mmCIF file of C-alpha atoms and ligand atoms in Angstrom:
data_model
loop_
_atom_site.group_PDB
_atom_site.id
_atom_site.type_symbol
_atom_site.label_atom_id
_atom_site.label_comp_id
_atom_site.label_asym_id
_atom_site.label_seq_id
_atom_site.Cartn_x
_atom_site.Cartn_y
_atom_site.Cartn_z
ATOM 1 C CA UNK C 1 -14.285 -6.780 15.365
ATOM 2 C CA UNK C 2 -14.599 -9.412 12.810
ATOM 3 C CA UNK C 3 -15.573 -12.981 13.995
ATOM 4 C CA UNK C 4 -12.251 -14.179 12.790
ATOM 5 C CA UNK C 5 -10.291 -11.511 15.157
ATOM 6 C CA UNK C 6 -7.627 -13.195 17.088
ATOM 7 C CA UNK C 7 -7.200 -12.369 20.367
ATOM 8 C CA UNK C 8 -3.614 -11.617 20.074
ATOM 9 C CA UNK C 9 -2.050 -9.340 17.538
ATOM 10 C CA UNK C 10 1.917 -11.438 17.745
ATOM 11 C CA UNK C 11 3.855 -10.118 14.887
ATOM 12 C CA UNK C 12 7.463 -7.929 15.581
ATOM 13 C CA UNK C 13 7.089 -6.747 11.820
ATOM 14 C CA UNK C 14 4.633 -6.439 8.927
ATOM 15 C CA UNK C 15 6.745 -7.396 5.927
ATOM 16 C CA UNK C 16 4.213 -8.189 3.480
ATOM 17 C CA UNK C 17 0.421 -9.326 2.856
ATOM 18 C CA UNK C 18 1.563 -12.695 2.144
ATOM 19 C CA UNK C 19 2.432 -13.538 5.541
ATOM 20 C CA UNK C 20 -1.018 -12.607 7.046
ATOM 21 C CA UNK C 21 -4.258 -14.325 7.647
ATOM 22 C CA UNK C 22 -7.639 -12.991 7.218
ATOM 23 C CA UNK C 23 -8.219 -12.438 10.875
ATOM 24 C CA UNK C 24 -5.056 -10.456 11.096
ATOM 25 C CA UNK C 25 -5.834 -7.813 8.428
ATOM 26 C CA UNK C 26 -9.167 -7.957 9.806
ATOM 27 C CA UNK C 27 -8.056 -6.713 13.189
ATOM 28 C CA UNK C 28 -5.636 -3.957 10.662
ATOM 29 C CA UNK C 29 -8.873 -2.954 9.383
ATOM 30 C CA UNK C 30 -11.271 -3.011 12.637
ATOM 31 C CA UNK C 31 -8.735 -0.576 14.661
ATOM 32 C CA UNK C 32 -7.831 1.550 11.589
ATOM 33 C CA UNK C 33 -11.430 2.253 11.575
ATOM 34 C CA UNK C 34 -11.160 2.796 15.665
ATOM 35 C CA UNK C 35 -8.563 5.670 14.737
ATOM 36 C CA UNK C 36 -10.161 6.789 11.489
ATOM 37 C CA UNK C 37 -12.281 9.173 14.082
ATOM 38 C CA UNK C 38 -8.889 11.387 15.395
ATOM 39 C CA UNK C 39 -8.741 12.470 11.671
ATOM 40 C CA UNK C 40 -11.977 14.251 12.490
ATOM 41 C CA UNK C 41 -11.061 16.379 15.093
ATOM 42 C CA UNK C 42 -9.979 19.728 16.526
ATOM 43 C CA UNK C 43 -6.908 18.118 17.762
ATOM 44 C CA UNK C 44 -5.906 15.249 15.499
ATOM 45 C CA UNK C 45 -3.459 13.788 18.790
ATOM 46 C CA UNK C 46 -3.882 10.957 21.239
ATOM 47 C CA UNK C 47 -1.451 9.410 23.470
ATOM 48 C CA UNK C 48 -0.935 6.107 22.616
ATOM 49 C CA UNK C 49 2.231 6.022 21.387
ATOM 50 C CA UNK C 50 4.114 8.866 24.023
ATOM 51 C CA UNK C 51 7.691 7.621 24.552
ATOM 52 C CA UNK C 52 8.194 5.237 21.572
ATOM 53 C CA UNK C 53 10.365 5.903 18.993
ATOM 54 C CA UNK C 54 9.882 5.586 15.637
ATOM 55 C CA UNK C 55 12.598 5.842 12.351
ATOM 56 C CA UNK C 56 12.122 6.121 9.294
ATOM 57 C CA UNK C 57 14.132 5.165 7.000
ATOM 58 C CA UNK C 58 13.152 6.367 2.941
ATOM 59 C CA UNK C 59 16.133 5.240 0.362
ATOM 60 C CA UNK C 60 13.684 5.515 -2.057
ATOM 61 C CA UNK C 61 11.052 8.731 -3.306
ATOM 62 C CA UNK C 62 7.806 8.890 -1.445
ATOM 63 C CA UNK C 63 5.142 11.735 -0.885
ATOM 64 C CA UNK C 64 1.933 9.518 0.277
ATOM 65 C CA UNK C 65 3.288 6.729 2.239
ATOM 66 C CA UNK C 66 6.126 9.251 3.759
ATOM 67 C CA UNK C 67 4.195 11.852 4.537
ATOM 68 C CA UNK C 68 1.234 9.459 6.155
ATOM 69 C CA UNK C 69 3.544 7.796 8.217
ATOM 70 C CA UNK C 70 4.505 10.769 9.554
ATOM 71 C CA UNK C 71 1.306 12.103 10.280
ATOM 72 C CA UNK C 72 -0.030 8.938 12.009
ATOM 73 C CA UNK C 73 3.457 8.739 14.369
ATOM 74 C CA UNK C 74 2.492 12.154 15.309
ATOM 75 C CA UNK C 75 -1.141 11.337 15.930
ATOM 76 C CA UNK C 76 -0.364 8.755 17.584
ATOM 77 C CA UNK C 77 2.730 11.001 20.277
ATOM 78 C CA UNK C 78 5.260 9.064 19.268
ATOM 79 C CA UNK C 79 8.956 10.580 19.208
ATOM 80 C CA UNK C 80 9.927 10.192 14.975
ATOM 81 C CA UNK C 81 12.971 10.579 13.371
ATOM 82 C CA UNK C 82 13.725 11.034 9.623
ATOM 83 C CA UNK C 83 16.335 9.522 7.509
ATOM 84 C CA UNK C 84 16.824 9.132 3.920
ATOM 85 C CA UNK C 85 20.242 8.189 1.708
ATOM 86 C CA UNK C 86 21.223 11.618 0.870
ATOM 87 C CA UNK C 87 23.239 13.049 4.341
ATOM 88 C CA UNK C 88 23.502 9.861 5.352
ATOM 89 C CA UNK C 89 26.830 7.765 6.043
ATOM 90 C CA UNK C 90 25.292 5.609 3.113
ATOM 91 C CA UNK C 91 26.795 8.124 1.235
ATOM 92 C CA UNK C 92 30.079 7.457 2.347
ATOM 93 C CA UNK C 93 30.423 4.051 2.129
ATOM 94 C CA UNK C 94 28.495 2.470 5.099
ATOM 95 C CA UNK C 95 26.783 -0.652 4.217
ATOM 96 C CA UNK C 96 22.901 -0.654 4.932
ATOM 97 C CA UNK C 97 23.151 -3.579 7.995
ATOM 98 C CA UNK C 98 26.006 -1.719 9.735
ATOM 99 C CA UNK C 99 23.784 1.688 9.490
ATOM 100 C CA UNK C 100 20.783 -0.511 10.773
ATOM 101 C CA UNK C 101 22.963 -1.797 14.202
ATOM 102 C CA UNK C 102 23.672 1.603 14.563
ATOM 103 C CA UNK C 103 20.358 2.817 14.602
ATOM 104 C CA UNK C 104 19.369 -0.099 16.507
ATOM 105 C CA UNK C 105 22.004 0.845 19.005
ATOM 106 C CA UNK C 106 20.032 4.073 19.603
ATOM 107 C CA UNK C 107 16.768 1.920 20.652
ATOM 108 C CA UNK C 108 14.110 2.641 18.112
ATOM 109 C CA UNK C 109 10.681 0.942 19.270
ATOM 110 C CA UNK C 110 9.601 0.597 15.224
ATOM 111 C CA UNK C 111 11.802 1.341 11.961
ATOM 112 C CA UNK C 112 9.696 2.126 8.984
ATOM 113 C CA UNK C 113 11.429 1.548 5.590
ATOM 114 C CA UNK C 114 11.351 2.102 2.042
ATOM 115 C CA UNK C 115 13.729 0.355 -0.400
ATOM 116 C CA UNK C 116 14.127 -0.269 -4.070
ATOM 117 C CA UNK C 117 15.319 -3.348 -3.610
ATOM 118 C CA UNK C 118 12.888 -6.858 -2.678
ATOM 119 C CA UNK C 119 13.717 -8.206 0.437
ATOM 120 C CA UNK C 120 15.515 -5.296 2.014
ATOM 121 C CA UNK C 121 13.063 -4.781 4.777
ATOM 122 C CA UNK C 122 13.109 -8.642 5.709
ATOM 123 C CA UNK C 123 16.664 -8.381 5.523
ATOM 124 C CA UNK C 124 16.901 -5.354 8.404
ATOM 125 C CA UNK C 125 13.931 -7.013 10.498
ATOM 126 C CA UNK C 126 16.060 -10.168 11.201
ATOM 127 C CA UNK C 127 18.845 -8.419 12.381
ATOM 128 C CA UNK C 128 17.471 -5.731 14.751
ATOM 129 C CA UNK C 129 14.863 -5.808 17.417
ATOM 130 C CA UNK C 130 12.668 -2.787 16.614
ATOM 131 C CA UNK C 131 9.606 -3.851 14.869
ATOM 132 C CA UNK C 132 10.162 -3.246 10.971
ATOM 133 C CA UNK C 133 7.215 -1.920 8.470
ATOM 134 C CA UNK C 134 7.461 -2.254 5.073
ATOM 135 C CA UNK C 135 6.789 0.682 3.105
ATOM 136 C CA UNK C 136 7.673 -0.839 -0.283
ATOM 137 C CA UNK C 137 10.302 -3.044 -1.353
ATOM 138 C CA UNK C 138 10.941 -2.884 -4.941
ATOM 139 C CA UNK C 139 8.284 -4.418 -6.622
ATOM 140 C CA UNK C 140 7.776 -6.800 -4.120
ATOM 141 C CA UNK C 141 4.843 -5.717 -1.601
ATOM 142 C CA UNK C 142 3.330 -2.600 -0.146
ATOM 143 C CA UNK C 143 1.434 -4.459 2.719
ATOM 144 C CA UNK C 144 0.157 -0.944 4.465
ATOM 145 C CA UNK C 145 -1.004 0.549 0.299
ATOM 146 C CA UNK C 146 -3.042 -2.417 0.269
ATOM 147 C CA UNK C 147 -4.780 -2.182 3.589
ATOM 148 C CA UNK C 148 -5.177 1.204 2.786
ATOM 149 C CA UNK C 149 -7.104 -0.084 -0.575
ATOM 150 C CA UNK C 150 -8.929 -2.899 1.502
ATOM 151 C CA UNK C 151 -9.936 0.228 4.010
ATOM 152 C CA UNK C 152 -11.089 2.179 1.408
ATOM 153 C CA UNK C 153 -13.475 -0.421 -0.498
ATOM 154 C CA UNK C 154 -14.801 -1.580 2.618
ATOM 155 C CA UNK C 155 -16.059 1.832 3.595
ATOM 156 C CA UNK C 156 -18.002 2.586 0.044
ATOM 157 C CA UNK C 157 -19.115 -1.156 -0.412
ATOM 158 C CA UNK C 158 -19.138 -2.271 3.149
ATOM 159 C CA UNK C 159 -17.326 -5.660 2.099
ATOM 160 C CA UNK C 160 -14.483 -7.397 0.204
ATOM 161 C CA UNK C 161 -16.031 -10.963 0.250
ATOM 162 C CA UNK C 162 -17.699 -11.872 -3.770
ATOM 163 C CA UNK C 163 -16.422 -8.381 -5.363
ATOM 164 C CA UNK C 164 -15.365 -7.929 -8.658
ATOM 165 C CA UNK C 165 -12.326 -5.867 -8.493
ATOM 166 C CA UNK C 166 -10.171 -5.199 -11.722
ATOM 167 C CA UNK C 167 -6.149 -4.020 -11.150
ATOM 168 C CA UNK C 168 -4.880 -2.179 -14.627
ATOM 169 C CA UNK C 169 -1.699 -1.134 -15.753
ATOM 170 C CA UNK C 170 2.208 -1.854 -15.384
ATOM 171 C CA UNK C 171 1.374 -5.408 -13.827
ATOM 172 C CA UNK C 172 5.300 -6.310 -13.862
ATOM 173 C CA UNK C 173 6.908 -3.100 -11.683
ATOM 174 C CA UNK C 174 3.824 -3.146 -9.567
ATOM 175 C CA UNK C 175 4.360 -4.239 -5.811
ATOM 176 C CA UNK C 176 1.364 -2.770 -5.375
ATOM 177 C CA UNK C 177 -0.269 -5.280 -7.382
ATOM 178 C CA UNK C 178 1.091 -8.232 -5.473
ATOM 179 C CA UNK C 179 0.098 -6.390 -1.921
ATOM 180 C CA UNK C 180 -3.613 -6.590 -3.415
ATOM 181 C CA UNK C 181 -4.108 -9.505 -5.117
ATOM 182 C CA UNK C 182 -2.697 -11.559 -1.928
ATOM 183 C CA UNK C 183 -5.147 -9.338 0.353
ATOM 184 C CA UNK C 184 -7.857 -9.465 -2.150
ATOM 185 C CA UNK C 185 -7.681 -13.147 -2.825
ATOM 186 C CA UNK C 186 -7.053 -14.008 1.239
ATOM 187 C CA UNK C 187 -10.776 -11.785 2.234
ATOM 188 C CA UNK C 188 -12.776 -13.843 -1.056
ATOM 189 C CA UNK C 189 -12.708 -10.836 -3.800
ATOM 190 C CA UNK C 190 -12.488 -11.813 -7.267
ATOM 191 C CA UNK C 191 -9.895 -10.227 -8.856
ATOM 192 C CA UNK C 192 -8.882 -9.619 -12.919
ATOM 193 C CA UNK C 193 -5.973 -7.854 -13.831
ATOM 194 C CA UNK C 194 -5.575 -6.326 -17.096
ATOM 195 C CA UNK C 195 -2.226 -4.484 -18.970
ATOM 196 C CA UNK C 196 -0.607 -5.011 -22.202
ATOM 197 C CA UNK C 197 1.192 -8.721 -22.451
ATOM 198 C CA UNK C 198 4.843 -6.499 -22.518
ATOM 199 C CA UNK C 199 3.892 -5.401 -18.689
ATOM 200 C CA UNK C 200 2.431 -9.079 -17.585
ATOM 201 C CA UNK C 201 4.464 -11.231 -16.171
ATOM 202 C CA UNK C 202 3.691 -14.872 -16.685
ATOM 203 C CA UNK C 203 3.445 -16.192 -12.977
ATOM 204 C CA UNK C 204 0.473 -13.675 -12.197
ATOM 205 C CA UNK C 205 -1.873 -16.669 -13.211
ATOM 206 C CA UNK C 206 -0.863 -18.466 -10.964
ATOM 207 C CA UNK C 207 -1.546 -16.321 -7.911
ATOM 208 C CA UNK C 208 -5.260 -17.329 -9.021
ATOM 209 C CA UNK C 209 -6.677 -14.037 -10.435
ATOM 210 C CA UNK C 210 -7.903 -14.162 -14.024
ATOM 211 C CA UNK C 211 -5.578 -11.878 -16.664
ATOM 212 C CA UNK C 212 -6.861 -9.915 -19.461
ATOM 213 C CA UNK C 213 -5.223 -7.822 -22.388
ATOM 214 C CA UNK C 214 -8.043 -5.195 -23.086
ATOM 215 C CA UNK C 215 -9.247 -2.781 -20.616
ATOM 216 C CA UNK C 216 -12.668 -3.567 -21.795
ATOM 217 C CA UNK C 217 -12.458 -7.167 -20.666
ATOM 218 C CA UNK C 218 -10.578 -6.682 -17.511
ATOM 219 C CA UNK C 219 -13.087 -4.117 -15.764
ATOM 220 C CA UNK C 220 -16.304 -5.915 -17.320
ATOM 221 C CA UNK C 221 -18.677 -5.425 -14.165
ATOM 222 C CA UNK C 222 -16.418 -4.104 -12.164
ATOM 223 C CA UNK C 223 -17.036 -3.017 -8.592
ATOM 224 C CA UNK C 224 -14.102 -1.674 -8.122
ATOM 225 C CA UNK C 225 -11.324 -0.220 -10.497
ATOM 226 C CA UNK C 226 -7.689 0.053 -9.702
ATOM 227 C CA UNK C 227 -5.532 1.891 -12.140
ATOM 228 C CA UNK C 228 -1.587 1.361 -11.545
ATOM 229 C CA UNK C 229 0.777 3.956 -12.907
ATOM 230 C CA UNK C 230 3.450 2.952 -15.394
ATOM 231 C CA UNK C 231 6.728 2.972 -14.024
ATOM 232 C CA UNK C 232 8.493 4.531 -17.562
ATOM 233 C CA UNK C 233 11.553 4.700 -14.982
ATOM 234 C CA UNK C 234 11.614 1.025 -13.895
ATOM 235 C CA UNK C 235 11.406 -0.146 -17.695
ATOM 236 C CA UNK C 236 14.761 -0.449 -19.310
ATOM 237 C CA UNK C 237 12.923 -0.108 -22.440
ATOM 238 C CA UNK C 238 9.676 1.167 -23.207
ATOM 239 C CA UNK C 239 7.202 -1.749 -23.365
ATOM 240 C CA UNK C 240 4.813 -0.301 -25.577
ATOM 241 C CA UNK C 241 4.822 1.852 -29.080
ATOM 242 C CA UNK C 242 4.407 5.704 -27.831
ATOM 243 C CA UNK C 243 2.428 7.134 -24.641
ATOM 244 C CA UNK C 244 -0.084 7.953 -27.148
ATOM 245 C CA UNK C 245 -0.576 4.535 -27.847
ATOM 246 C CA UNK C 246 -0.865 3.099 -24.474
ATOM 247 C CA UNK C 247 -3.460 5.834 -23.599
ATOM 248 C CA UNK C 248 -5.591 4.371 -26.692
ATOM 249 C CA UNK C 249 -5.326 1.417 -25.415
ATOM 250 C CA UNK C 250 -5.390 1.045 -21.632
ATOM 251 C CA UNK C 251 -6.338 4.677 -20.819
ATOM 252 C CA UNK C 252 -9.249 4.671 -18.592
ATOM 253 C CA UNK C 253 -12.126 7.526 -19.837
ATOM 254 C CA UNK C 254 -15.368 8.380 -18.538
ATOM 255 C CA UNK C 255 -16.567 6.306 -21.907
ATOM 256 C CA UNK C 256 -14.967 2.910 -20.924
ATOM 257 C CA UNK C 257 -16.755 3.344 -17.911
ATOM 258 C CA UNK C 258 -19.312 1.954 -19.076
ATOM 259 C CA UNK C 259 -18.344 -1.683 -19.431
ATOM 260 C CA UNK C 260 -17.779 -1.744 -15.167
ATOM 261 C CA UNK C 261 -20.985 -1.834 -12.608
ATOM 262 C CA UNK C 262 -23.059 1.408 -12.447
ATOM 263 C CA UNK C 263 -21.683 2.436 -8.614
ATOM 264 C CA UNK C 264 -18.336 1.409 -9.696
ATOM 265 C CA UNK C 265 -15.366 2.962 -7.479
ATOM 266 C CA UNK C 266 -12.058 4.358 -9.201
ATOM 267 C CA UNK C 267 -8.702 4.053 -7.789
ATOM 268 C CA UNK C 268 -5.463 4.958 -7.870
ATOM 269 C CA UNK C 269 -2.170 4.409 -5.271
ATOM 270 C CA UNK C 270 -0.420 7.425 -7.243
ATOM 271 C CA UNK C 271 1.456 9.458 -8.042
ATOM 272 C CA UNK C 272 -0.906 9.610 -10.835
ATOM 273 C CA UNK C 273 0.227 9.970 -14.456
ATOM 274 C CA UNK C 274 -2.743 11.561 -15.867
ATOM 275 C CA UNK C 275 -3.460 10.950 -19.704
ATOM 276 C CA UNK C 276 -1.020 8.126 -19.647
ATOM 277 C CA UNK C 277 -3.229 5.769 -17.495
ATOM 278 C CA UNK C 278 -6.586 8.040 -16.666
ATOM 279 C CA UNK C 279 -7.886 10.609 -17.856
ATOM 280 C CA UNK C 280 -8.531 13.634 -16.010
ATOM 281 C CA UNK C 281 -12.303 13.364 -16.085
ATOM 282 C CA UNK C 282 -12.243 10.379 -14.717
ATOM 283 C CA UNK C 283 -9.449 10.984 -11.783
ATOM 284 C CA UNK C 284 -11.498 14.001 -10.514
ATOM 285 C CA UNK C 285 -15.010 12.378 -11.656
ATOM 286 C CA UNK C 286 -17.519 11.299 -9.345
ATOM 287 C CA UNK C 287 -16.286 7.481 -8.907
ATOM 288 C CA UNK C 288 -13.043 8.351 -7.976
ATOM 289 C CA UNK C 289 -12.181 7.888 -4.371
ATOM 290 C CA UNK C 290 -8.443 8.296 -4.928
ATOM 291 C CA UNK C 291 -8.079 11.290 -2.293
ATOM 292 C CA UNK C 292 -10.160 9.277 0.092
ATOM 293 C CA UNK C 293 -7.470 6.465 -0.034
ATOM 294 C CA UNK C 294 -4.933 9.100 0.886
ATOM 295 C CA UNK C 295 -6.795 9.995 3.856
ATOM 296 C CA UNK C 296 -7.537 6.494 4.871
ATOM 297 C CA UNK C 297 -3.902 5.641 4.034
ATOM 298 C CA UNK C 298 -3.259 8.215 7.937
ATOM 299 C CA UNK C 299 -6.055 5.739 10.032
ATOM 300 C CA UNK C 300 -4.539 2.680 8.748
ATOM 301 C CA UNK C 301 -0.806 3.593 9.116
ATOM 302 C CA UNK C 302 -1.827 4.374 12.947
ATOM 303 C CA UNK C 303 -3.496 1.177 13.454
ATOM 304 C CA UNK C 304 -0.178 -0.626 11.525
ATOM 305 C CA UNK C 305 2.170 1.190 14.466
ATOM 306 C CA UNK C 306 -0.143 0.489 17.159
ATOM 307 C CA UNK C 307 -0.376 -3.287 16.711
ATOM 308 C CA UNK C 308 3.382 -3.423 16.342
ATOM 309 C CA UNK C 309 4.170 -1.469 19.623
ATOM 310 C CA UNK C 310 2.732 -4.301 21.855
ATOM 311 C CA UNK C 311 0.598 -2.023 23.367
ATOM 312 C CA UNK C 312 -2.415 -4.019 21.909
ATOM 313 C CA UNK C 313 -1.268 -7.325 22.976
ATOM 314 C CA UNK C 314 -0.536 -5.732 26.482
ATOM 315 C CA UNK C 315 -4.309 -4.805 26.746
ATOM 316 C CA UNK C 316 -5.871 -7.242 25.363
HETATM 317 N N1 CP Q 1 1.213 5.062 -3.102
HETATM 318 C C1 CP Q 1 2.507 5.346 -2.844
HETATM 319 O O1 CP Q 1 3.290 4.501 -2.382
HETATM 320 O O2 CP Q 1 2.838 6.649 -3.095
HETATM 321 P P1 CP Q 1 4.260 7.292 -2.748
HETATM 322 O O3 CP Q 1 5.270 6.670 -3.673
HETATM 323 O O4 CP Q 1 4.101 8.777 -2.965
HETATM 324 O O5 CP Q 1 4.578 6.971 -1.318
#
């Protein structure tokens, strides 16, 4: 544990980054790396979680955060249940709160959702009494993407404190983005973030990060590099000339490298739009950890449902 760790983990939900001190996503990080070890064996199951139930609740696409979720619930013994728009009574008229009470009504112990819409999951957690994970509210947050991100850095560079760490792309659909820069900022990283000035929307200033508009100047010593896709389906217009174009531009290639630190670390949340943002070379090259995140995205997740089940608090 960190020297910061509070004794006492007392949050119902996990809404967003914002919301959390450094000690708390200290603790995230200490006991995802406690559960990182399951991963690793024979039989990836322990019983820590037998005889809660957890829902979750997708109204928007997913494969990564979805599919980790479940994985981690399952790891972790709990009882999970699966529920997304289509099938649903949403479909027939139902609004979202009265299909939360009902689910409430069936006693879930933690409700994980996914919305397009900011403030959905905040929404849902003060009206029922199952904890309430956000797994990405529009472009809002994406608290557990981030720790997943923090995770990940902290195992190749063994810190967050004084890096340089560079965020590229579709700044202004990005929740991701905002789940970063608030974790990044709250554990001392120094962060840039770099896109064209069509995707950068003018309050990211001031959430104190410096802004650049060439890819060159925004990963200059880099320690770490985080590419963001771009969201050609939350633009009501294209914000740039042609694909082509942006690839010229903002692409990141195993050439550009160059300008970032030599043991500089590539990511990506995905899904991945390869030669739109990265290149291929560099997505599969050897300072990409992007499948790593995925796998750290499982310990993480568990550590996120553990905290929130009171078990922690009732052991501690
Ligand atoms: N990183 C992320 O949120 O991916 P999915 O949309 O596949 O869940």
């Amino acid at each position: 544990m960190t020297p910061e760790t509070p004794i006492r983990w007392q949050r119902k939900d996990l809404l967003g980054i914002a919301e959390l001190s450094p000690a708390e996503i200290g603790l995230i990080l200490d006991t995802a790396e406690s559960f990182s070890e399951i991963g690793e064996r024979a039989i990836k199951k322990v019983p820590t979680l037998r005889g809660k139930t957890v829902l979750n609740l997708f109204f928007e696409a997913s494969t990564r955060t979805r599919s980790s979720f479940e994985i981690a619930e399952k790891r972790l013994s709990a009882d999970n249940i699966n529920f997304s728009t289509s099938g649903s009574a949403l479909e027939k008229g139902e609004t979202l709160i009265d299909t939360a009470l009902n689910l409430q009504a069936m006693a879930p112990d933690l409700v994980v959702i996914r919305h397009a819409h900011p403030g959905v999951p905040h929404m849902l957690a003060k009206r029922i009494k199952a904890g309430v994970i956000n797994a990405g509210d529009g472009a809002h947050e994406h608290p557990t993407q981030a720790l997943l991100d923090a995770f990940t850095i902290r195992r190749h560079k063994g810190r967050l404190a004084g890096l340089k760490v560079a965020i590229l792309g579709d700044i202004e659909h990005s929740r991701v983005v905002r789940s970063n820069i608030h974790l990044l900022n709250k554990m001392g990283a120094q962060v840039t973030i770099g896109g064209p000035r069509t995707l950068m929307p003018v309050e990211m200033e001031a959430m104190g990060v410096g802004v650049a508009y060439t890819l060159e100047d925004a990963i200059r010593d880099a320690d770490v590099i985080m590419m963001l896709r771009v969201q050609l389906e939350r633009q009501g217009r294209m914000a740039f000339p042609s694909v082509k174009e942006y690839f010229q531009l903002f692409g990141l290639t195993t050439a550009r490298l160059a300008a970032a630190k030599d043991d500089v670390i590539i990511m990506h949340p995905g899904p991945m739009n390869r030669g739109t943002e990265i290149a291929s070379e560099v997505a599969d090259g050897p300072y990409s950890v992007i499948l790593e995140q995925v796998t750290h995205g499982v310990s993480v997740r568990m550590a996120v449902l553990y905290l929130l089940s009171g078990l922690y608090e009732e052991r501690s």
